[in-house]
Amino acid sequence: MNTHTIPHTSAKDTVVRQQHALQDPKWVRWSLIAIALGFITLFICLPLGLVIYQALSKGIEAYWTALTQADTLAAIRLTLLVAIVTVPLNTLFGITAAWAITRFEFKGKSFLTTLIDLPFSVSPVISGFIFVLLFGAEGWFGKLLATYDIKIIFSAPGIILATLFVTFPFVARQLIPLMQEMGHQEEEAALSLGASGWKTFYSVTLPNIKWALLYGVLLCNARAMGEFGAVSVVSGHIRGLTNTLPLNVEVNYNDYDVVGAFASASILAGLAIVTLVLKTLLEWKQASR
Amino acid sequence: MSIILSDISKNFGSFAALHNINLEVPEGELVALLGPSGCGKTTLLRIIAGLEHTDQGSVIINGENKTSQNVSQRGIGFVFQHYALFRHMTVFENVAFGLRVKPRHTRPSNEIIKKKVHALLDLVQLDWLHDRYPDQLSGGQRQRIALARALAVEPSVLLLDEPFGALDASVRKDLRLWLRNLHHDLNVTSIFVTHDQEEAMEVASQVVVLNHGHIEQQGSPSEIYDNPTNAFVSRFIGQTNVFDLDEHDNEWLRNVGIINANSTGRIAHVRPHDILIEKSESHQDATATLKDWQHLGALIRLELVKNDHHASKSLFAEMPKEQFKALALKIGDVVKLKIRHAHWFH
């Protein structure tokens, strides 16, 4: 903990000192602030406001009707299903990967670390396309799946797979730097006191990483619910069956159903706001630890 | 409980950290593993603990072969250099941890845990801090809590990895004495790692000197100081002046008395307090010149330059302050040296 607090205070000191050294003229400061605020208004606040404005443009009743359409409800259900399956799996994966990378020495470790980042660097459309190539009708396993009548592409399993792939770095990325910095002496101490491996993880490791873990889970969940590109490729856009909320927005919009599109969008926007608030809370919690 | 290490070797990749270590620690001893950094002392300690696995050899604690046992089954107490206290638990919970994780049938009741933890905190004189968190304690306090935590499981062997390494000099001095007294009271077989020879001499009943993954010498502090078996030990333990006979005038060496009937090698090591100094009347029979001197408390350290034909390094001698005063030496004075004892190496 000591190692945590000391750099903190010294960082604050340097910030204070830098403010004196970096004291720009007033007009520079004000115009920089104005530009930053202008950008945020133009590209974030305005669109967000517009989503809500458009969703309610024909009154609250129309909004409610749009939200309770069978297709929209199906989209909400599918989105929740995808999140419920992918988030726990990726949490488990993230902890496992972070543990392996920070606690063991093995050949190919740096390669694995790079590989974890792959979904971030590949375009989501390509991620989706990989699954079509693997499990689609003409794909590698297409014939095999067809003989057993298993549908992956153009159905929920494909959407879940694509989402899993796209969201898997989030938890691991949060945990690896923290666990590297923590070292493993506390765990070694617990083991030397007779604790089992599981007990050590549960009562020593987990309490130390819980805030970072929650943060990773939160980001993972936001992406799982909001993913468009990869899901779009594997879903087939079947109304009421394989449309997730982001896809539902597009489908409604293409049908000139503005209220429907923006009603779905408002749910996603609400999710984004909730995520941001929780994210800020978690960051604050992590810093005060 | 006695510890026997036989034929232990350990490699990290192509680096051989330990080769063929054989070591016996009798019951109740407080042993220091002493050596320069990178000599393998911490690796050896971690192997005894089971935090590291050997490539070869066996670890026998109290007659039981523990080589393939996990750290959690070995019944050892381990104290880390940087304390490794559980930062999210109070001092009380830290010390209670080892008792709480025992399997259900051997786990003491909450009452007994409470009693025991408070007794241990009393032992390290920190019971008043029981509800604090580790980051609210000083380094010395943390290390004492770490020790209490390790003792809670009644280990058969206590292992300490540079226990005072991260502390201030004054705290370190206090804790050394405290550890020695604590060991005297508890009498649990203990091994601690240090790179500080003074610490090893002061605290341990037995010192094991390691270098490059080998044991150079094992013995009581006075044995090691008075009879170093090789040049490394002699140089590592305490200050020493090194005389290579090939680099000196025979006449000078005879004058100061290094060469005598006992001379058996090519290299002589002389402790600073084994150099006797007299004020010289004339430049003719002087063997050295006083270049500088420093105050070390009760002792004065004199830096001397030889008066012979070889260009040479300084020599260091030590004498009590009173004696130095009586000699009334000034910088630049010539002196006569008499060497009363040397260790010879080849």
XYZ file of C-alpha atoms in Angstrom:
635
model
C 0.000 0.000 0.000
C 2.901 2.203 0.841
C 4.194 1.815 -2.689
C 0.769 3.022 -3.842
C 0.482 6.153 -1.816
C 3.985 7.540 -2.174
C 4.000 7.930 -5.981
C 0.513 9.402 -5.664
C 1.488 12.328 -3.496
C 4.658 13.001 -5.433
C 2.655 12.986 -8.671
C 0.379 15.633 -7.159
C 3.382 17.708 -6.191
C 4.759 17.695 -9.687
C 1.366 18.656 -11.097
C 1.276 21.691 -8.821
C 4.789 22.653 -9.813
C 4.034 22.188 -13.506
C 1.088 24.528 -13.300
C 3.476 27.300 -12.419
C 5.937 26.391 -15.119
C 3.200 25.960 -17.725
C 1.289 29.157 -17.021
C 0.188 30.133 -20.537
C -1.363 33.503 -21.312
C -5.061 33.764 -20.486
C -6.303 33.851 -24.077
C -4.448 30.603 -24.875
C -5.979 28.864 -21.897
C -9.493 30.078 -22.603
C -9.412 29.287 -26.293
C -8.074 25.759 -25.614
C -10.850 25.165 -23.096
C -13.404 26.569 -25.536
C -12.206 24.308 -28.336
C -12.327 21.236 -26.100
C -15.809 22.118 -24.826
C -16.994 22.882 -28.365
C -15.851 19.499 -29.590
C -17.529 17.679 -26.729
C -20.797 19.567 -27.322
C -20.724 19.049 -31.073
C -19.772 15.393 -31.115
C -21.091 13.979 -27.870
C -23.770 16.110 -26.182
C -25.548 17.133 -29.379
C -25.909 13.603 -30.819
C -26.970 12.252 -27.425
C -29.575 14.973 -27.089
C -30.724 14.325 -30.645
C -31.231 10.614 -29.901
C -33.561 11.489 -27.054
C -35.257 14.271 -29.025
C -35.920 12.008 -32.002
C -37.065 9.111 -29.870
C -39.664 11.370 -28.228
C -40.471 13.376 -31.378
C -43.897 11.796 -31.739
C -44.698 11.832 -28.084
C -44.041 9.530 -25.181
C -46.763 7.133 -26.259
C -45.186 6.518 -29.658
C -41.905 6.006 -27.892
C -43.427 3.432 -25.579
C -45.146 1.632 -28.456
C -41.858 1.497 -30.356
C -40.087 0.051 -27.338
C -42.711 -2.606 -26.723
C -42.878 -3.844 -30.295
C -42.318 -7.607 -30.445
C -39.151 -7.176 -32.533
C -37.653 -4.638 -30.157
C -38.415 -6.769 -27.129
C -36.833 -9.735 -28.896
C -33.759 -7.602 -29.615
C -33.509 -6.597 -25.945
C -33.826 -10.221 -24.893
C -31.125 -11.350 -27.332
C -28.793 -8.542 -26.266
C -29.221 -9.516 -22.622
C -28.656 -13.185 -23.444
C -25.437 -12.341 -25.293
C -24.191 -10.260 -22.356
C -25.163 -12.898 -19.778
C -23.211 -15.575 -21.630
C -20.180 -13.603 -22.787
C -19.412 -11.443 -19.763
C -18.944 -14.295 -17.242
C -16.968 -16.336 -19.774
C -14.670 -13.446 -20.551
C -14.299 -12.633 -16.861
C -13.147 -16.180 -16.262
C -10.881 -16.027 -19.278
C -9.466 -12.650 -18.264
C -8.581 -13.817 -14.759
C -7.020 -17.020 -16.098
C -4.958 -15.194 -18.702
C -3.818 -12.482 -16.297
C -2.876 -15.127 -13.741
C -0.899 -17.152 -16.275
C 0.902 -14.133 -17.650
C 1.794 -12.508 -14.348
C 2.496 -15.594 -12.255
C 4.266 -18.083 -14.516
C 7.309 -18.017 -16.723
C 6.810 -19.898 -19.962
C 7.901 -19.830 -23.571
C 5.726 -17.684 -25.796
C 4.476 -15.530 -22.936
C 5.023 -12.237 -24.717
C 3.378 -13.721 -27.809
C 0.315 -14.615 -25.734
C 0.233 -11.086 -24.312
C 0.212 -9.673 -27.826
C -2.402 -12.173 -28.927
C -4.800 -11.053 -26.192
C -4.827 -7.621 -27.808
C -5.636 -9.006 -31.238
C -9.408 -8.397 -31.067
C -8.628 -4.718 -30.396
C -6.462 -4.385 -33.454
C -8.601 -6.339 -35.923
C -11.615 -4.673 -37.501
C -14.797 -6.123 -35.928
C -16.152 -6.904 -39.408
C -13.201 -9.210 -40.006
C -13.754 -10.824 -36.616
C -17.298 -11.627 -37.676
C -16.175 -12.813 -41.064
C -13.751 -15.327 -39.473
C -16.720 -17.090 -37.890
C -18.622 -17.138 -41.183
C -15.573 -18.739 -42.808
C -15.423 -21.324 -40.048
C -19.060 -22.179 -39.423
C -20.971 -20.781 -42.422
C -22.675 -23.065 -44.944
C -19.558 -22.933 -47.153
C -17.150 -22.776 -44.191
C -14.684 -25.356 -42.840
C -17.135 -26.924 -40.434
C -20.252 -25.984 -42.430
C -20.960 -29.482 -43.799
C -20.315 -31.181 -40.470
C -22.670 -28.787 -38.679
C -25.305 -29.207 -41.371
C -25.337 -33.004 -40.949
C -26.073 -32.635 -37.249
C -28.489 -29.758 -37.962
C -26.584 -27.309 -35.741
C -26.958 -23.659 -36.654
C -24.232 -21.271 -35.594
C -24.143 -18.577 -38.247
C -27.379 -16.562 -38.579
C -28.398 -17.592 -35.074
C -27.658 -16.820 -31.446
C -24.551 -19.062 -31.024
C -22.771 -17.182 -33.830
C -23.634 -13.831 -32.282
C -22.363 -15.014 -28.912
C -19.126 -16.361 -30.443
C -18.467 -13.123 -32.325
C -19.147 -11.060 -29.208
C -16.899 -13.304 -27.112
C -14.077 -12.760 -29.560
C -14.486 -9.004 -29.730
C -14.787 -8.480 -25.967
C -12.217 -10.875 -24.613
C -9.310 -8.456 -24.008
C -11.228 -6.152 -21.642
C -10.860 -7.991 -18.330
C -7.351 -9.332 -18.998
C -6.147 -5.875 -20.036
C -7.327 -4.387 -16.743
C -5.813 -7.109 -14.579
C -2.397 -7.725 -16.137
C -0.739 -4.380 -15.279
C -2.218 -4.380 -11.769
C -1.149 -7.933 -10.994
C 2.309 -7.248 -12.403
C 2.693 -4.249 -10.152
C 1.371 -6.128 -7.102
C 3.924 -8.922 -7.367
C 3.181 -12.257 -5.744
C 4.699 -11.979 -2.293
C 1.334 -11.702 -0.567
C 0.246 -14.897 -2.293
C 3.474 -16.624 -1.330
C 2.937 -15.480 2.239
C -0.582 -16.950 2.240
C 0.709 -20.259 0.865
C 3.483 -20.389 3.448
C 0.839 -19.962 6.156
C -0.821 -23.134 4.941
C -3.564 -21.716 2.710
C -4.598 -23.767 -0.319
C -4.299 -22.316 -3.820
C -8.025 -21.597 -4.043
C -8.132 -20.048 -0.571
C -5.153 -17.861 -1.459
C -6.869 -16.643 -4.603
C -10.169 -16.052 -2.869
C -8.915 -14.307 0.260
C -5.704 -12.597 -0.894
C -5.650 -12.096 -4.671
C -9.316 -11.342 -5.295
C -9.697 -8.571 -2.696
C -6.649 -6.863 -4.182
C -7.896 -6.975 -7.762
C -11.652 -6.613 -7.229
C -12.022 -2.999 -8.325
C -9.944 -3.468 -11.455
C -11.873 -6.651 -12.150
C -15.242 -4.895 -11.840
C -13.986 -2.142 -14.082
C -12.970 -4.670 -16.729
C -16.312 -6.470 -16.424
C -18.157 -3.186 -16.855
C -16.284 -2.260 -20.029
C -16.691 -5.790 -21.323
C -20.438 -5.627 -20.706
C -20.780 -2.251 -22.432
C -19.032 -3.558 -25.505
C -20.918 -6.889 -25.470
C -24.249 -5.045 -25.539
C -23.161 -2.423 -28.027
C -21.132 -4.460 -30.533
C -22.297 -3.889 -34.087
C -19.691 -4.829 -36.726
C -18.846 -8.419 -35.868
C -22.420 -9.245 -34.850
C -23.801 -7.709 -38.036
C -21.775 -10.119 -40.192
C -22.848 -13.299 -38.379
C -26.433 -12.401 -37.484
C -28.248 -12.289 -40.842
C -30.580 -9.567 -39.483
C -33.585 -11.820 -38.997
C -36.227 -9.715 -37.283
C -37.341 -10.940 -33.906
C -34.733 -13.703 -34.009
C -31.163 -12.592 -34.604
C -31.299 -8.834 -34.197
C -29.544 -7.417 -31.206
C -30.294 -3.863 -30.075
C -27.611 -2.176 -32.229
C -28.782 -4.170 -35.257
C -32.391 -3.302 -34.443
C -31.495 0.375 -34.623
C -30.135 -0.057 -38.124
C -33.049 -2.188 -39.341
C -35.642 0.281 -38.048
C -33.773 3.214 -39.477
C -33.596 1.586 -42.895
C -37.370 1.113 -42.670
C -37.796 4.873 -42.060
C -39.089 4.023 -38.587
C -37.303 6.961 -36.955
C -39.010 6.680 -33.592
C -38.348 2.930 -33.442
C -34.680 3.376 -34.340
C -34.099 6.127 -31.832
C -36.090 4.352 -29.132
C -33.703 1.387 -29.364
C -30.798 3.795 -29.574
C -31.956 5.556 -26.414
C -31.645 2.312 -24.465
C -28.061 1.929 -25.663
C -27.364 5.574 -24.868
C -28.801 5.060 -21.380
C -26.567 2.043 -20.953
C -23.589 4.162 -21.977
C -24.422 6.804 -19.396
C -24.874 4.228 -16.630
C -21.556 2.658 -17.646
C -19.809 6.021 -17.501
C -21.159 6.792 -14.055
C -20.174 3.362 -12.713
C -16.788 3.654 -14.405
C -16.131 6.977 -12.691
C -17.212 5.524 -9.353
C -14.918 2.533 -9.795
C -11.977 4.683 -10.815
C -12.527 6.811 -7.748
C -12.773 3.694 -5.581
C -9.581 2.267 -7.098
C -7.642 5.484 -6.579
C -8.767 5.845 -2.969
C -7.828 2.277 -2.133
C 13.852 -29.032 14.394
C 16.974 -29.762 12.421
C 17.326 -29.014 8.727
C 19.491 -31.079 6.431
C 20.120 -30.047 2.845
C 21.910 -32.572 0.725
C 23.380 -32.057 -2.690
C 21.072 -29.215 -3.706
C 21.499 -27.720 -7.176
C 19.384 -25.165 -8.943
C 19.664 -23.594 -12.385
C 17.748 -20.683 -13.823
C 18.074 -21.273 -17.544
C 21.807 -21.465 -18.151
C 22.640 -19.681 -14.897
C 23.645 -22.039 -12.103
C 22.314 -20.427 -8.934
C 23.356 -23.209 -6.571
C 25.642 -26.223 -7.016
C 25.774 -29.179 -4.719
C 24.905 -27.459 -1.495
C 25.286 -29.622 1.607
C 24.262 -28.008 4.837
C 23.170 -29.126 8.262
C 21.401 -26.812 10.664
C 21.063 -28.310 14.161
C 17.902 -27.774 16.176
C 17.437 -24.414 17.834
C 20.186 -22.576 15.973
C 19.864 -19.116 14.488
C 21.767 -19.336 11.238
C 22.730 -16.561 8.849
C 23.103 -17.232 5.125
C 25.603 -14.552 4.226
C 26.929 -13.578 0.829
C 27.111 -10.877 -1.808
C 24.033 -10.248 -3.942
C 23.481 -12.918 -6.562
C 25.296 -15.598 -4.566
C 22.194 -17.787 -4.297
C 21.360 -17.242 -0.633
C 17.752 -16.184 -1.202
C 17.247 -19.020 -3.674
C 18.501 -21.463 -1.055
C 16.117 -20.050 1.544
C 13.198 -20.270 -0.890
C 14.122 -23.877 -1.644
C 14.006 -24.727 2.061
C 10.605 -23.020 2.233
C 9.284 -24.808 -0.836
C 8.695 -21.559 -2.708
C 11.249 -22.742 -5.251
C 11.874 -26.264 -6.487
C 15.281 -27.890 -6.639
C 16.709 -29.417 -9.781
C 18.551 -31.948 -7.647
C 19.039 -32.855 -4.015
C 16.780 -33.078 -0.999
C 15.469 -30.980 1.869
C 15.024 -32.856 5.129
C 13.326 -31.081 8.000
C 13.311 -32.906 11.333
C 14.082 -36.217 9.660
C 11.270 -35.926 7.137
C 12.009 -35.594 3.448
C 10.115 -32.503 2.371
C 11.637 -32.096 -1.096
C 8.454 -32.752 -3.039
C 6.069 -31.121 -0.569
C 4.372 -27.843 -1.313
C 5.124 -24.736 0.683
C 1.671 -24.896 2.291
C 2.363 -28.354 3.732
C 5.905 -27.808 4.988
C 5.014 -26.148 8.268
C 7.522 -23.343 7.884
C 7.194 -19.679 8.753
C 8.467 -17.276 6.117
C 9.195 -13.586 6.617
C 9.665 -11.513 3.472
C 12.010 -8.591 2.962
C 9.125 -6.320 2.010
C 6.841 -7.768 4.712
C 4.123 -8.985 2.273
C 1.371 -8.195 4.764
C -2.153 -8.580 3.399
C -2.953 -4.976 2.709
C -6.731 -5.324 2.834
C -6.727 -6.945 6.263
C -6.181 -5.432 9.700
C -3.131 -6.349 11.725
C -5.290 -8.731 13.735
C -6.627 -10.485 10.626
C -3.131 -10.708 9.166
C -1.864 -12.581 12.192
C -5.032 -14.703 12.405
C -4.844 -15.724 8.735
C -2.710 -18.819 9.256
C -5.136 -20.075 11.910
C -8.281 -19.304 9.934
C -7.153 -21.225 6.849
C -6.509 -24.440 8.736
C -8.741 -27.353 7.715
C -11.976 -27.432 9.686
C -11.060 -30.286 12.004
C -7.811 -28.681 13.176
C -9.011 -25.076 13.111
C -9.129 -23.497 16.554
C -12.325 -21.780 17.699
C -12.712 -18.028 17.337
C -12.091 -17.613 21.053
C -8.772 -19.424 20.898
C -7.760 -17.570 17.715
C -8.472 -14.282 19.414
C -6.465 -15.196 22.466
C -3.580 -16.507 20.443
C -3.371 -13.522 18.108
C -3.359 -11.086 21.000
C -0.659 -13.140 22.712
C 1.465 -12.989 19.554
C 0.876 -9.269 19.169
C 1.956 -8.874 22.789
C 5.074 -10.854 22.007
C 6.023 -8.391 19.250
C 4.841 -5.541 21.504
C 2.280 -4.234 19.023
C -1.074 -5.306 20.419
C -2.175 -1.688 20.527
C -2.084 -1.626 16.699
C -4.369 -4.646 16.232
C -7.116 -2.788 14.340
C -4.825 -0.815 12.020
C -4.125 -1.595 8.394
C -0.587 -2.349 7.189
C -0.246 0.968 5.343
C -0.738 2.799 8.652
C 2.368 1.188 10.176
C 6.062 2.001 9.984
C 8.492 -0.403 8.333
C 9.773 -1.780 11.630
C 6.233 -2.346 12.893
C 5.249 -4.098 9.681
C 8.195 -6.440 9.928
C 7.306 -7.333 13.502
C 3.707 -8.029 12.451
C 5.002 -10.180 9.612
C 7.012 -12.135 12.157
C 3.993 -12.541 14.448
C 1.961 -13.767 11.480
C 4.612 -16.339 10.601
C 4.797 -17.542 14.221
C 1.016 -17.959 14.501
C 1.063 -21.346 12.781
C 3.765 -22.587 15.167
C 6.233 -23.355 12.385
C 8.903 -25.971 12.918
C 11.352 -23.695 11.124
C 11.428 -19.928 10.757
C 12.885 -18.510 7.541
C 13.611 -14.810 7.115
C 14.604 -13.265 3.788
C 16.678 -10.129 4.422
C 14.337 -9.269 7.291
C 15.933 -5.889 7.989
C 16.909 -5.022 4.431
C 14.207 -2.424 3.873
C 14.548 -0.628 7.218
C 16.383 2.477 8.425
C 19.803 1.941 9.984
C 18.670 2.759 13.542
C 15.517 0.614 13.391
C 17.609 -2.172 11.926
C 19.998 -2.090 14.886
C 17.134 -2.355 17.398
C 15.395 -5.150 15.530
C 18.575 -7.218 15.257
C 18.961 -7.365 18.985
C 15.237 -7.935 19.404
C 15.275 -10.861 16.957
C 18.226 -12.409 18.778
C 16.424 -12.173 22.111
C 13.169 -13.440 20.626
C 14.979 -16.431 19.193
C 16.536 -17.062 22.558
C 13.063 -17.171 24.137
C 11.304 -19.218 21.446
C 14.207 -21.433 20.449
C 12.709 -22.208 17.031
C 15.285 -23.231 14.417
C 15.736 -20.131 12.275
C 17.575 -19.204 9.117
C 17.913 -15.671 7.874
C 19.440 -14.283 4.713
C 21.604 -11.188 4.740
C 24.292 -9.502 2.701
C 25.452 -7.508 5.717
C 28.335 -9.278 7.482
C 27.950 -7.131 10.565
C 24.314 -8.187 10.882
C 25.233 -11.853 10.449
C 27.969 -11.645 13.091
C 25.736 -9.785 15.518
C 22.581 -11.874 15.277
C 23.492 -15.412 14.257
C 24.856 -18.287 16.278
C 26.112 -19.887 13.056
C 27.144 -18.171 9.845
C 27.146 -19.794 6.410
C 29.117 -17.818 3.829
C 27.958 -18.332 0.241
C 29.518 -17.188 -2.991
C 28.624 -18.067 -6.602
C 26.240 -20.792 -5.454
C 28.833 -22.542 -3.243
C 29.222 -22.682 0.514
C 32.588 -21.104 1.246
C 32.580 -21.648 4.988
C 30.259 -22.483 7.861
C 30.928 -21.835 11.506
C 30.352 -19.637 14.507
C 30.918 -15.909 13.926
C 34.250 -15.969 15.766
C 35.464 -19.040 13.861
C 34.702 -17.350 10.586
C 36.331 -14.121 11.595
C 39.431 -15.634 13.183
C 40.000 -18.553 10.822
C 38.686 -17.765 7.354
C 39.299 -20.788 5.146
C 39.872 -18.802 1.980
C 40.612 -15.370 0.631
C 36.960 -14.673 -0.247
C 35.716 -15.242 3.302
C 38.578 -13.258 4.758
C 37.842 -10.318 2.532
C 34.052 -10.533 2.888
C 34.024 -10.732 6.687
C 35.403 -7.538 8.140
C 38.091 -5.228 6.763
C 41.351 -6.656 5.566
C 44.612 -5.493 3.953
C 45.804 -7.715 1.128
C 49.529 -8.212 0.549
C 50.593 -10.051 -2.571
C 54.227 -11.029 -1.909
C 55.158 -10.560 -5.558
C 54.235 -6.917 -5.401
C 56.357 -5.995 -2.403
C 60.014 -5.638 -1.445
C 61.146 -8.615 0.565
C 63.057 -6.300 2.836
C 60.003 -4.196 3.611
C 57.946 -7.297 4.288
C 60.597 -8.651 6.650
C 60.831 -5.299 8.418
C 57.152 -5.131 9.202
C 57.166 -8.747 10.245
C 54.795 -10.330 7.731
C 57.374 -12.856 6.603
C 58.293 -15.115 9.464
C 58.382 -18.800 10.264
C 54.587 -19.093 9.773
C 54.490 -17.711 6.243
C 52.895 -20.394 4.113
C 51.516 -18.778 0.960
C 51.843 -16.023 -1.594
C 49.074 -13.765 -0.331
C 48.718 -12.409 3.187
C 45.525 -10.888 4.609
C 46.012 -8.609 7.601
C 43.172 -7.216 9.743
C 43.458 -3.494 10.503
C 43.705 -4.150 14.245
C 46.598 -6.556 13.680
C 48.837 -3.724 12.494
C 50.715 -2.153 15.419
C 52.075 1.344 14.999
C 54.972 3.106 16.655
C 56.150 6.612 16.043
C 59.386 6.532 14.114
C 62.433 8.538 15.191
C 64.103 8.770 11.808
C 63.142 8.402 8.174
C 65.682 5.576 7.849
C 63.830 2.896 9.770
C 60.305 4.142 9.020
C 58.122 1.704 7.079
C 55.119 3.926 6.364
C 53.758 7.468 6.351
C 50.447 8.581 7.851
C 48.344 9.879 4.970
C 45.050 10.486 6.725
C 42.931 9.282 9.630
C 39.215 8.996 10.428
C 37.216 8.914 13.592
C 35.062 5.727 13.915
C 33.776 6.294 17.418
C 35.909 4.349 19.856
C 38.385 3.471 17.133
C 40.596 5.571 14.888
C 41.236 4.329 11.359
C 44.625 5.308 9.959
C 45.359 5.434 6.276
C 49.048 4.677 5.676
C 51.348 4.723 2.640
C 54.258 2.321 2.520
C 57.799 3.651 2.271
C 59.199 1.238 -0.275
C 60.112 1.268 -3.941
C 56.845 -0.078 -5.278
C 54.043 2.253 -6.108
C 51.312 1.001 -3.843
C 47.830 1.233 -2.428
C 47.062 2.576 1.015
C 47.021 0.344 4.088
C 44.416 0.656 6.787
C 45.138 0.189 10.468
C 42.879 0.684 13.495
C 43.658 1.531 17.104
C 41.732 2.731 20.154
C 41.227 6.461 20.408
C 43.286 6.815 23.620
C 46.265 5.082 22.074
C 46.081 7.363 19.061
C 46.047 10.381 21.329
C 49.053 9.082 23.250
C 51.030 8.646 20.025
C 50.264 12.264 19.047
C 50.512 11.508 15.322
C 49.980 14.158 12.662
C 49.315 13.722 8.978
C 52.658 13.299 7.201
C 54.436 11.712 10.190
C 56.532 8.632 9.529
C 55.783 5.483 11.504
C 57.040 1.955 12.075
C 54.610 -0.888 11.461
C 54.559 -4.254 13.161
C 52.172 -6.880 11.833
C 51.322 -9.340 14.546
C 49.090 -11.717 12.630
C 48.306 -12.553 9.030
C 46.129 -15.122 7.258
C 47.911 -16.832 4.411
C 46.314 -17.882 1.142
C 47.668 -19.215 -2.131
